[in-house]
Amino acid sequence: MQNDLHEANRLSWNAATAAHNSHKGDQGAFFCNGGSTLYPEEIELLGDLAGLDLLHLQCNSGQDSLSLARLGAKVTGVDISDEAIAFATRLSSESGIAATFERADLFHWFEGAQARGAVFDRVFASYGTICWLSDLGLWARGVASLLKPGGRFAFIEFHPFAMVFDETWTPRYDYAPREPISEPGVGDYVAASGAGLAPNGYEQGVVDFRNPHPSFEFNWGIADVVQALIDAGLKVECLREYPYANGWVGFEGMRDSGGGRMLPPETMPSIPLMYAIAATKPEAMTQAPALKRPETIIRPYRAEDRDRLVAIWLSASRIGHPFLGEERLLAQLEMVRDTYLPMADNWVAEIDGSPVGFIGLIDRFIGGLFVVPEIHGAGIGRGLIEHAARRLGHLDVGVYADNASAVEFYRRRGFVETSRQETDDEGLPFAVIHMARAS
Ligand SMILES: C[S@@+](CC[C@H](N)C(=O)[O-])C[C@H]1O[C@@H](n2cnc3c(N)ncnc32)[C@H](O)[C@@H]1O
């Protein structure tokens, strides 16, 4: 988990939440008059809530939490933003709808809640949640550990495929990138969405909001989410995709097809803009999954690691260097096994006795850094870099320019570009960026 990025997001959300609420008018009156901010999709996913204990993850200012409480649930809402939780608590008392709101980083809250034995019939998260979380495995284990056996996780989210596009529908971003994306800050998407996200009627409020605090996003793919839930022991009951986004005008020319279901312009083909998952905790799963990942240790290479490291190299290279083509990768595999591994000073990251990544050093040059793709983003690569830096100080590396997430990975670890060559070491037309980090 990347605490520092979560903390940066907290500041960014504090500023943005005040701007968002400035557009939503008198929300106390809205709820007193029987208002609800829920859409039919989430009500259907959750089922009958009367008398059920419901945990609302990343509840922001509590509008959905109070709408759920009105359906009969005993709601606990958790969010990292001070501004959001203060607003939610006020709104609960103004509207007379009871709910409990707690301010915490979700991952810290999970640990505390598990320690006190808290459990819920329903766990719910909606619209713009997991993109703020740095560890999806921990998220899924947290959900699983806090559900009662037989309980249900209801999750509805904007579709990661839509995140490939910029506001003008131009494909600009990698699908499910492995590195966090830094942004100038959480924006005023409520202003951009108008009545779509202000069911009480849109008010002008804060004009031309500029967030002074940068933010960091993690755009997880569908497979990341489903696999994390399965790995946490949950049974995925349904997975749905929707060609519209509820309330959110995230792109140019979106139009309301009724009830706040925003569609792309008519000239565009249909694409998925939201998805939903319902997953249950099996009755037989009485043991809560461990929230903490087993510790990673870093140790010197041993000859018996060779085949496992070569397999890690191949699976990670297929993700990072697909532009090389399978044939070239298989030829490189032989060189990695027979030449590079034997000549380098290799260090292995191991979890539960099994290698999950390695770094190969030639003097101060990082000849290779590879981690099992399923746990990219979990800090293993970062740990290997810091281990090498502690031993050697100054580090150099050469990265394929087409491997944008690797370039970004090194940049975030303090490496700066020193030079660029237009061909790789074999003289092939794949540009390589040379980067260095001072001691
Ligand atoms: C787009 S909002 C979710 C909106 C929500 N569906 C609602 O009911 O209004 C995302 C929320 O995630 C919260 N958040 C971001 N990172 C978090 C973290 N690490 N732990 C808990 N909450 C977090 C933000 O403060 C923000 O309120």
Coordinates of C-alpha atoms and ligand atoms in Angstrom, one line a residue:
M1 CA 0.0 0.0 0.0
Q2 CA 1.3 3.5 -0.9
N3 CA 0.4 5.6 2.2
D4 CA 2.0 8.7 0.9
L5 CA -0.2 8.7 -2.2
H6 CA -3.3 8.0 -0.2
E7 CA -2.5 11.0 2.0
A8 CA -2.0 13.2 -1.0
N9 CA -5.4 12.1 -2.2
R10 CA -6.9 12.9 1.1
L11 CA -5.9 16.6 0.8
S12 CA -7.1 16.6 -2.8
W13 CA -10.4 15.1 -1.9
N14 CA -10.9 17.6 1.0
A15 CA -10.6 20.5 -1.5
A16 CA -12.7 18.9 -4.2
T17 CA -15.5 17.8 -1.8
A18 CA -16.1 21.3 -0.7
A19 CA -16.4 22.4 -4.3
H20 CA -18.7 19.5 -5.2
N21 CA -21.1 20.2 -2.3
S22 CA -21.2 23.9 -3.2
H23 CA -23.3 22.9 -6.3
K24 CA -25.8 20.7 -4.6
G25 CA -28.0 23.2 -2.8
D26 CA -29.7 22.5 0.5
Q27 CA -29.1 18.8 0.9
G28 CA -30.6 18.6 4.4
A29 CA -34.0 19.8 2.9
F30 CA -33.5 17.3 0.0
F31 CA -33.4 14.4 2.4
C32 CA -36.1 15.7 4.7
N33 CA -38.3 15.8 1.7
G34 CA -37.7 12.1 1.0
G35 CA -34.9 12.5 -1.6
S36 CA -32.5 9.7 -2.6
T37 CA -29.3 9.7 -4.6
L38 CA -29.4 6.0 -5.5
Y39 CA -29.8 4.7 -9.0
P40 CA -31.9 1.5 -9.8
E41 CA -28.7 -0.5 -10.7
E42 CA -27.3 -0.3 -7.1
I43 CA -30.6 -0.9 -5.4
E44 CA -31.0 -4.1 -7.5
L45 CA -27.5 -5.3 -6.7
L46 CA -28.0 -4.8 -3.0
G47 CA -31.4 -6.4 -2.7
D48 CA -33.7 -5.9 0.3
L49 CA -31.9 -4.0 3.0
A50 CA -34.4 -3.9 5.8
G51 CA -32.6 -4.5 9.1
L52 CA -29.3 -5.3 7.5
D53 CA -25.9 -4.1 8.7
L54 CA -24.3 -2.3 5.7
L55 CA -20.7 -1.0 5.3
H56 CA -20.4 1.8 2.7
L57 CA -16.8 2.1 1.5
Q58 CA -15.5 5.5 0.4
C59 CA -18.9 7.1 1.2
N60 CA -17.7 10.6 0.5
S61 CA -20.3 13.1 1.9
G62 CA -22.8 10.4 2.8
Q63 CA -25.6 11.1 0.4
D64 CA -25.8 7.5 -0.8
S65 CA -25.2 6.2 2.7
L66 CA -28.2 8.1 4.0
S67 CA -30.3 7.0 1.0
L68 CA -29.3 3.4 1.9
A69 CA -30.2 4.0 5.6
R70 CA -33.6 5.2 4.4
L71 CA -34.2 1.8 2.8
G72 CA -33.8 0.2 6.3
A73 CA -30.1 -0.6 6.5
K74 CA -27.9 0.2 9.5
V75 CA -25.2 2.0 7.7
T76 CA -21.5 2.6 8.5
G77 CA -19.8 4.9 6.0
V78 CA -16.0 5.2 5.8
D79 CA -14.0 7.7 3.9
I80 CA -10.5 9.2 4.1
S81 CA -11.6 12.8 3.5
D82 CA -12.0 15.0 6.6
E83 CA -14.3 17.4 4.7
A84 CA -16.5 14.5 3.4
I85 CA -17.0 12.9 6.8
A86 CA -17.7 16.2 8.5
F87 CA -20.3 16.9 5.8
A88 CA -21.8 13.5 6.1
T89 CA -22.1 13.7 9.8
R90 CA -23.8 17.1 9.6
L91 CA -26.2 15.9 6.8
S92 CA -27.2 12.9 9.0
S93 CA -28.2 15.1 11.9
E94 CA -29.9 17.8 9.6
S95 CA -31.9 15.1 7.8
G96 CA -32.7 13.0 10.9
I97 CA -31.5 9.9 9.1
A98 CA -29.2 7.9 11.4
A99 CA -25.9 6.5 10.1
T100 CA -22.4 6.2 11.5
F101 CA -19.5 7.9 9.7
E102 CA -15.8 7.3 10.3
R103 CA -12.9 9.1 8.8
A104 CA -10.0 6.8 8.0
D105 CA -7.8 5.4 5.2
L106 CA -9.8 2.3 4.2
F107 CA -6.9 -0.1 4.7
H108 CA -6.2 1.2 8.2
W109 CA -10.0 1.0 9.0
F110 CA -10.2 -2.6 7.7
E111 CA -7.5 -3.7 10.2
G112 CA -9.2 -2.0 13.1
A113 CA -12.6 -3.3 12.2
Q114 CA -11.3 -6.9 11.8
A115 CA -9.6 -6.6 15.2
R116 CA -12.8 -5.6 16.9
G117 CA -14.7 -8.4 15.1
A118 CA -17.0 -6.1 13.1
V119 CA -19.1 -7.9 10.4
F120 CA -21.7 -6.8 7.9
D121 CA -24.5 -8.3 5.8
R122 CA -23.7 -6.1 2.9
V123 CA -20.6 -4.2 1.8
F124 CA -21.1 -1.5 -0.8
A125 CA -18.9 0.7 -3.0
S126 CA -19.9 2.8 -5.9
Y127 CA -18.7 5.1 -8.7
G128 CA -15.1 6.3 -8.5
T129 CA -13.7 4.2 -5.6
I130 CA -11.0 1.7 -6.4
C131 CA -9.1 4.1 -8.6
W132 CA -7.9 5.7 -5.4
L133 CA -6.6 2.5 -3.8
S134 CA -3.1 1.3 -4.2
D135 CA -3.6 -2.3 -3.3
L136 CA -6.5 -4.2 -4.8
G137 CA -5.6 -7.5 -3.1
L138 CA -5.8 -5.8 0.3
W139 CA -9.1 -4.2 -0.7
A140 CA -10.7 -7.5 -1.7
R141 CA -9.4 -9.2 1.4
G142 CA -10.7 -6.4 3.6
V143 CA -14.2 -6.8 2.0
A144 CA -14.1 -10.5 2.4
S145 CA -13.0 -10.3 6.0
L146 CA -15.8 -7.9 7.0
L147 CA -18.7 -9.7 5.4
K148 CA -20.7 -12.2 7.4
P149 CA -20.7 -15.7 5.8
G150 CA -23.5 -15.6 3.2
G151 CA -23.2 -11.8 3.1
R152 CA -22.9 -9.9 -0.2
F153 CA -20.5 -7.4 -1.7
A154 CA -22.3 -5.0 -4.2
F155 CA -19.9 -3.0 -6.3
I156 CA -20.7 -0.6 -9.2
E157 CA -17.9 1.3 -10.9
F158 CA -17.0 3.3 -14.0
H159 CA -15.6 1.0 -16.7
P160 CA -11.8 0.9 -17.0
F161 CA -12.1 0.7 -20.8
A162 CA -13.6 4.2 -20.8
M163 CA -10.5 5.4 -18.9
V164 CA -8.5 4.7 -22.1
F165 CA -10.0 7.9 -23.6
D166 CA -9.4 11.6 -22.8
E167 CA -12.3 14.0 -22.6
T168 CA -12.5 14.3 -26.4
W169 CA -12.8 10.5 -26.8
T170 CA -9.3 10.2 -28.1
P171 CA -7.6 7.0 -26.9
R172 CA -4.7 8.3 -24.8
Y173 CA -4.1 6.1 -21.8
D174 CA -3.0 2.5 -21.3
Y175 CA -5.7 0.1 -20.1
A176 CA -5.1 -0.8 -16.5
P177 CA -1.6 0.7 -16.2
R178 CA 0.7 -0.8 -13.6
E179 CA 1.9 2.5 -12.3
P180 CA -0.2 5.2 -10.5
I181 CA -1.2 8.2 -12.7
S182 CA -0.4 11.6 -11.3
E183 CA -3.0 14.3 -11.9
P184 CA -3.2 18.0 -11.1
G185 CA -5.9 17.1 -8.5
V186 CA -9.4 15.8 -8.1
G187 CA -11.5 18.0 -10.4
D188 CA -14.9 19.5 -10.1
Y189 CA -16.7 16.8 -12.0
V190 CA -20.0 17.8 -10.4
A191 CA -19.8 21.2 -12.2
A192 CA -19.1 19.3 -15.4
S193 CA -22.0 16.9 -14.9
G194 CA -24.6 19.6 -13.8
A195 CA -28.0 18.1 -12.7
G196 CA -26.6 14.6 -13.3
L197 CA -24.8 14.7 -10.0
A198 CA -26.9 17.3 -8.3
P199 CA -30.4 15.7 -8.0
N200 CA -31.5 18.5 -5.7
G201 CA -31.0 20.9 -8.6
Y202 CA -27.7 22.3 -9.8
E203 CA -26.4 25.5 -8.2
Q204 CA -23.4 27.5 -9.5
G205 CA -21.4 27.4 -6.2
V206 CA -17.6 27.5 -6.6
V207 CA -16.7 28.8 -10.1
D208 CA -13.7 27.5 -12.1
F209 CA -12.4 25.3 -9.3
R210 CA -8.6 24.6 -9.3
N211 CA -7.5 22.0 -6.9
P212 CA -4.2 23.0 -5.2
H213 CA -3.4 19.4 -4.2
P214 CA -2.3 16.8 -6.8
S215 CA -3.8 13.4 -6.8
F216 CA -2.8 9.8 -7.8
E217 CA -5.0 7.3 -9.5
F218 CA -4.8 3.5 -10.0
N219 CA -6.9 2.4 -12.9
W220 CA -7.5 -1.3 -12.2
G221 CA -8.8 -3.5 -15.0
I222 CA -11.8 -5.8 -14.9
A223 CA -9.5 -8.9 -14.6
D224 CA -7.6 -7.2 -11.7
V225 CA -10.9 -6.7 -9.8
V226 CA -12.5 -10.1 -10.5
Q227 CA -9.3 -12.0 -9.7
A228 CA -8.7 -10.0 -6.5
L229 CA -12.3 -10.9 -5.3
I230 CA -11.8 -14.6 -6.2
D231 CA -8.4 -14.7 -4.5
A232 CA -10.0 -13.3 -1.4
G233 CA -12.4 -16.2 -1.3
L234 CA -15.5 -14.5 -2.6
K235 CA -17.9 -16.1 -5.1
V236 CA -18.6 -13.8 -8.0
E237 CA -22.3 -14.2 -8.7
C238 CA -22.7 -11.6 -11.5
L239 CA -20.7 -9.3 -13.6
R240 CA -22.6 -6.7 -15.7
E241 CA -21.5 -4.0 -18.2
Y242 CA -23.6 -1.0 -19.0
P243 CA -23.3 1.2 -22.1
Y244 CA -24.1 4.3 -20.1
A245 CA -22.7 6.1 -17.0
N246 CA -25.0 7.1 -14.2
G247 CA -24.9 10.9 -13.7
W248 CA -21.4 11.4 -14.8
V249 CA -20.5 13.6 -17.8
G250 CA -16.9 12.6 -18.2
F251 CA -16.6 13.1 -21.9
E252 CA -17.6 15.5 -24.7
G253 CA -21.1 15.3 -26.1
M254 CA -22.6 12.9 -23.6
R255 CA -26.4 12.9 -23.6
D256 CA -29.0 11.9 -21.0
S257 CA -31.0 8.9 -22.2
G258 CA -33.4 9.3 -19.3
G259 CA -33.0 9.0 -15.5
G260 CA -29.4 10.4 -15.6
R261 CA -28.1 7.5 -17.8
M262 CA -25.4 9.3 -19.8
L263 CA -24.6 7.9 -23.2
P264 CA -21.8 8.8 -25.6
P265 CA -22.6 11.0 -28.6
E266 CA -24.9 9.3 -31.2
T267 CA -22.0 9.2 -33.7
M268 CA -20.0 6.8 -31.5
P269 CA -20.3 3.1 -31.3
S270 CA -21.6 1.7 -28.0
I271 CA -18.8 1.1 -25.4
P272 CA -19.1 -0.1 -21.8
L273 CA -19.1 2.9 -19.4
M274 CA -19.9 1.2 -16.1
Y275 CA -19.8 -2.3 -14.7
A276 CA -21.2 -4.0 -11.6
I277 CA -20.3 -7.0 -9.6
A278 CA -22.2 -8.9 -6.9
A279 CA -20.1 -11.4 -4.9
T280 CA -21.0 -13.4 -1.9
K281 CA -18.9 -14.8 1.0
P282 CA -19.5 -18.6 1.0
E283 CA -21.3 -19.8 4.2
A284 CA -18.4 -22.2 4.8
M285 CA -15.8 -19.4 4.9
T286 CA -15.7 -18.7 8.6
Q287 CA -12.0 -17.8 8.7
A288 CA -11.3 -14.2 7.9
P289 CA -8.6 -13.8 5.2
A290 CA -5.3 -12.3 6.5
L291 CA -5.3 -8.6 5.7
K292 CA -1.5 -8.3 5.6
R293 CA 0.4 -9.8 2.8
P294 CA 3.1 -12.2 4.0
E295 CA 6.4 -10.4 4.3
T296 CA 8.7 -10.1 1.3
I297 CA 12.3 -11.0 1.9
I298 CA 15.2 -10.1 -0.4
R299 CA 18.1 -12.6 -0.6
P300 CA 21.0 -13.4 -2.9
Y301 CA 20.4 -15.6 -6.0
R302 CA 20.8 -19.3 -5.7
A303 CA 21.5 -21.6 -8.7
E304 CA 18.2 -23.5 -8.1
D305 CA 16.3 -20.2 -8.7
R306 CA 17.3 -20.1 -12.4
D307 CA 14.2 -21.7 -14.0
R308 CA 11.7 -19.8 -11.8
L309 CA 13.4 -16.5 -12.5
V310 CA 13.5 -17.2 -16.3
A311 CA 9.7 -17.9 -16.1
I312 CA 9.2 -14.6 -14.2
W313 CA 11.3 -12.8 -16.8
L314 CA 9.1 -14.2 -19.6
S315 CA 5.7 -13.5 -18.1
A316 CA 6.8 -9.9 -17.1
S317 CA 8.4 -9.3 -20.5
R318 CA 5.3 -10.3 -22.3
I319 CA 3.5 -7.6 -20.4
G320 CA 6.2 -4.9 -20.5
H321 CA 7.8 -5.6 -23.9
P322 CA 5.0 -7.0 -26.2
F323 CA 6.3 -4.8 -29.0
L324 CA 9.4 -7.1 -29.3
G325 CA 7.2 -10.0 -30.5
E326 CA 7.1 -13.5 -29.1
E327 CA 9.8 -14.9 -31.4
R328 CA 12.4 -12.3 -30.2
L329 CA 11.3 -12.7 -26.6
L330 CA 12.0 -16.5 -26.8
A331 CA 15.4 -15.8 -28.3
Q332 CA 16.1 -13.3 -25.5
L333 CA 15.0 -15.9 -23.0
E334 CA 18.0 -18.1 -23.9
M335 CA 20.4 -15.2 -23.4
V336 CA 18.8 -14.3 -20.1
R337 CA 19.2 -17.9 -18.9
D338 CA 22.6 -18.7 -20.3
T339 CA 24.4 -15.3 -20.2
Y340 CA 22.8 -12.5 -18.2
L341 CA 21.8 -14.4 -15.1
P342 CA 25.2 -16.1 -14.7
M343 CA 27.1 -12.8 -15.1
A344 CA 25.0 -10.5 -13.0
D345 CA 24.8 -9.9 -9.3
N346 CA 21.2 -11.1 -8.8
W347 CA 18.9 -10.5 -5.8
V348 CA 15.7 -12.4 -5.4
A349 CA 12.4 -11.1 -3.8
E350 CA 10.7 -14.1 -2.1
I351 CA 7.2 -14.4 -0.5
D352 CA 6.4 -17.5 1.5
G353 CA 9.6 -19.3 0.2
S354 CA 8.7 -18.6 -3.5
P355 CA 10.6 -16.1 -5.7
V356 CA 8.3 -13.4 -7.0
G357 CA 10.8 -11.0 -8.6
F358 CA 14.5 -10.3 -9.0
I359 CA 17.0 -7.6 -9.9
G360 CA 20.2 -8.3 -11.8
L361 CA 23.0 -5.8 -11.3
I362 CA 26.1 -5.3 -13.4
D363 CA 28.2 -3.0 -11.2
R364 CA 25.8 -0.1 -10.7
F365 CA 23.8 -0.8 -13.8
I366 CA 20.3 -2.5 -13.4
G367 CA 20.5 -5.2 -16.1
G368 CA 17.0 -6.4 -15.3
L369 CA 14.2 -5.9 -12.8
F370 CA 11.3 -8.3 -13.2
V371 CA 8.3 -9.1 -11.0
V372 CA 5.4 -11.6 -11.4
P373 CA 2.8 -9.6 -13.3
E374 CA -0.1 -10.5 -10.9
I375 CA 1.6 -8.5 -8.1
H376 CA 2.8 -5.6 -10.1
G377 CA 2.1 -2.4 -8.1
A378 CA 2.5 -4.2 -4.7
G379 CA 5.9 -2.6 -3.9
I380 CA 8.1 -5.6 -4.9
G381 CA 10.0 -3.7 -7.6
R382 CA 10.3 -0.7 -5.3
G383 CA 11.8 -2.9 -2.6
L384 CA 14.4 -4.4 -5.0
I385 CA 15.5 -0.9 -6.2
E386 CA 15.9 0.4 -2.7
H387 CA 17.8 -2.7 -1.7
A388 CA 20.2 -2.2 -4.6
A389 CA 20.5 1.6 -3.7
R390 CA 21.4 0.8 -0.1
R391 CA 24.2 -1.5 -1.3
L392 CA 25.5 0.6 -4.2
G393 CA 24.3 4.2 -4.0
H394 CA 24.2 5.5 -7.5
L395 CA 22.2 3.4 -10.0
D396 CA 21.9 3.4 -13.8
V397 CA 19.3 1.7 -16.0
G398 CA 18.3 1.5 -19.7
V399 CA 14.5 1.2 -20.4
Y400 CA 12.7 0.6 -23.6
A401 CA 11.0 3.9 -24.5
D402 CA 7.9 1.9 -25.5
N403 CA 7.6 0.5 -22.0
A404 CA 5.9 3.7 -20.7
S405 CA 5.0 2.2 -17.3
A406 CA 8.6 1.2 -16.7
V407 CA 9.9 4.7 -17.6
E408 CA 7.2 6.1 -15.2
F409 CA 8.2 3.6 -12.5
Y410 CA 11.9 4.7 -12.6
R411 CA 10.9 8.3 -12.8
R412 CA 8.8 8.0 -9.6
R413 CA 11.8 6.3 -7.9
G414 CA 13.9 9.4 -8.6
F415 CA 15.6 8.3 -11.8
V416 CA 16.2 11.0 -14.4
E417 CA 16.8 10.6 -18.1
T418 CA 20.5 11.1 -19.1
S419 CA 20.4 10.1 -22.8
R420 CA 18.4 8.2 -25.4
Q421 CA 19.5 5.8 -28.2
E422 CA 17.3 5.0 -31.1
T423 CA 18.2 1.3 -31.3
D424 CA 18.6 -1.4 -28.6
D425 CA 21.8 -3.3 -27.7
E426 CA 21.1 -5.7 -30.6
G427 CA 20.8 -2.8 -33.1
L428 CA 17.1 -3.3 -33.4
P429 CA 14.8 -0.2 -33.9
F430 CA 13.5 -0.1 -30.4
A431 CA 14.5 3.2 -28.6
V432 CA 16.1 2.9 -25.2
I433 CA 16.1 5.7 -22.6
H434 CA 19.1 5.8 -20.2
M435 CA 18.2 6.9 -16.7
A436 CA 20.3 7.4 -13.5
R437 CA 19.6 8.0 -9.8
A438 CA 22.3 9.7 -7.7
S439 CA 23.4 8.1 -4.4
Ligands
LIG1 C1 -15.7 9.4 -6.2 S1 -15.8 9.4 -4.4 C2 -17.0 8.1 -4.2 C3 -18.3 8.6 -4.2 C4 -19.3 7.8 -3.6 N1 -19.8 6.8 -4.5 C5 -20.5 8.6 -3.0 O1 -21.3 7.9 -2.4 O2 -20.5 9.8 -3.1 C6 -14.3 8.6 -4.0 C7 -14.1 8.7 -2.4 O3 -13.0 7.9 -2.1 C8 -12.4 8.5 -1.0 N2 -11.1 7.9 -0.8 C9 -10.0 8.0 -1.6 N3 -8.9 7.3 -1.1 C10 -9.4 6.7 0.0 C11 -8.8 5.8 0.9 N4 -7.5 5.4 0.8 N5 -9.5 5.4 2.0 C12 -10.8 5.8 2.1 N6 -11.4 6.6 1.3 C13 -10.7 7.0 0.2 C14 -12.4 9.9 -1.3 O4 -12.2 10.8 -0.2 C15 -13.7 10.1 -2.0 O5 -14.7 10.5 -1.0

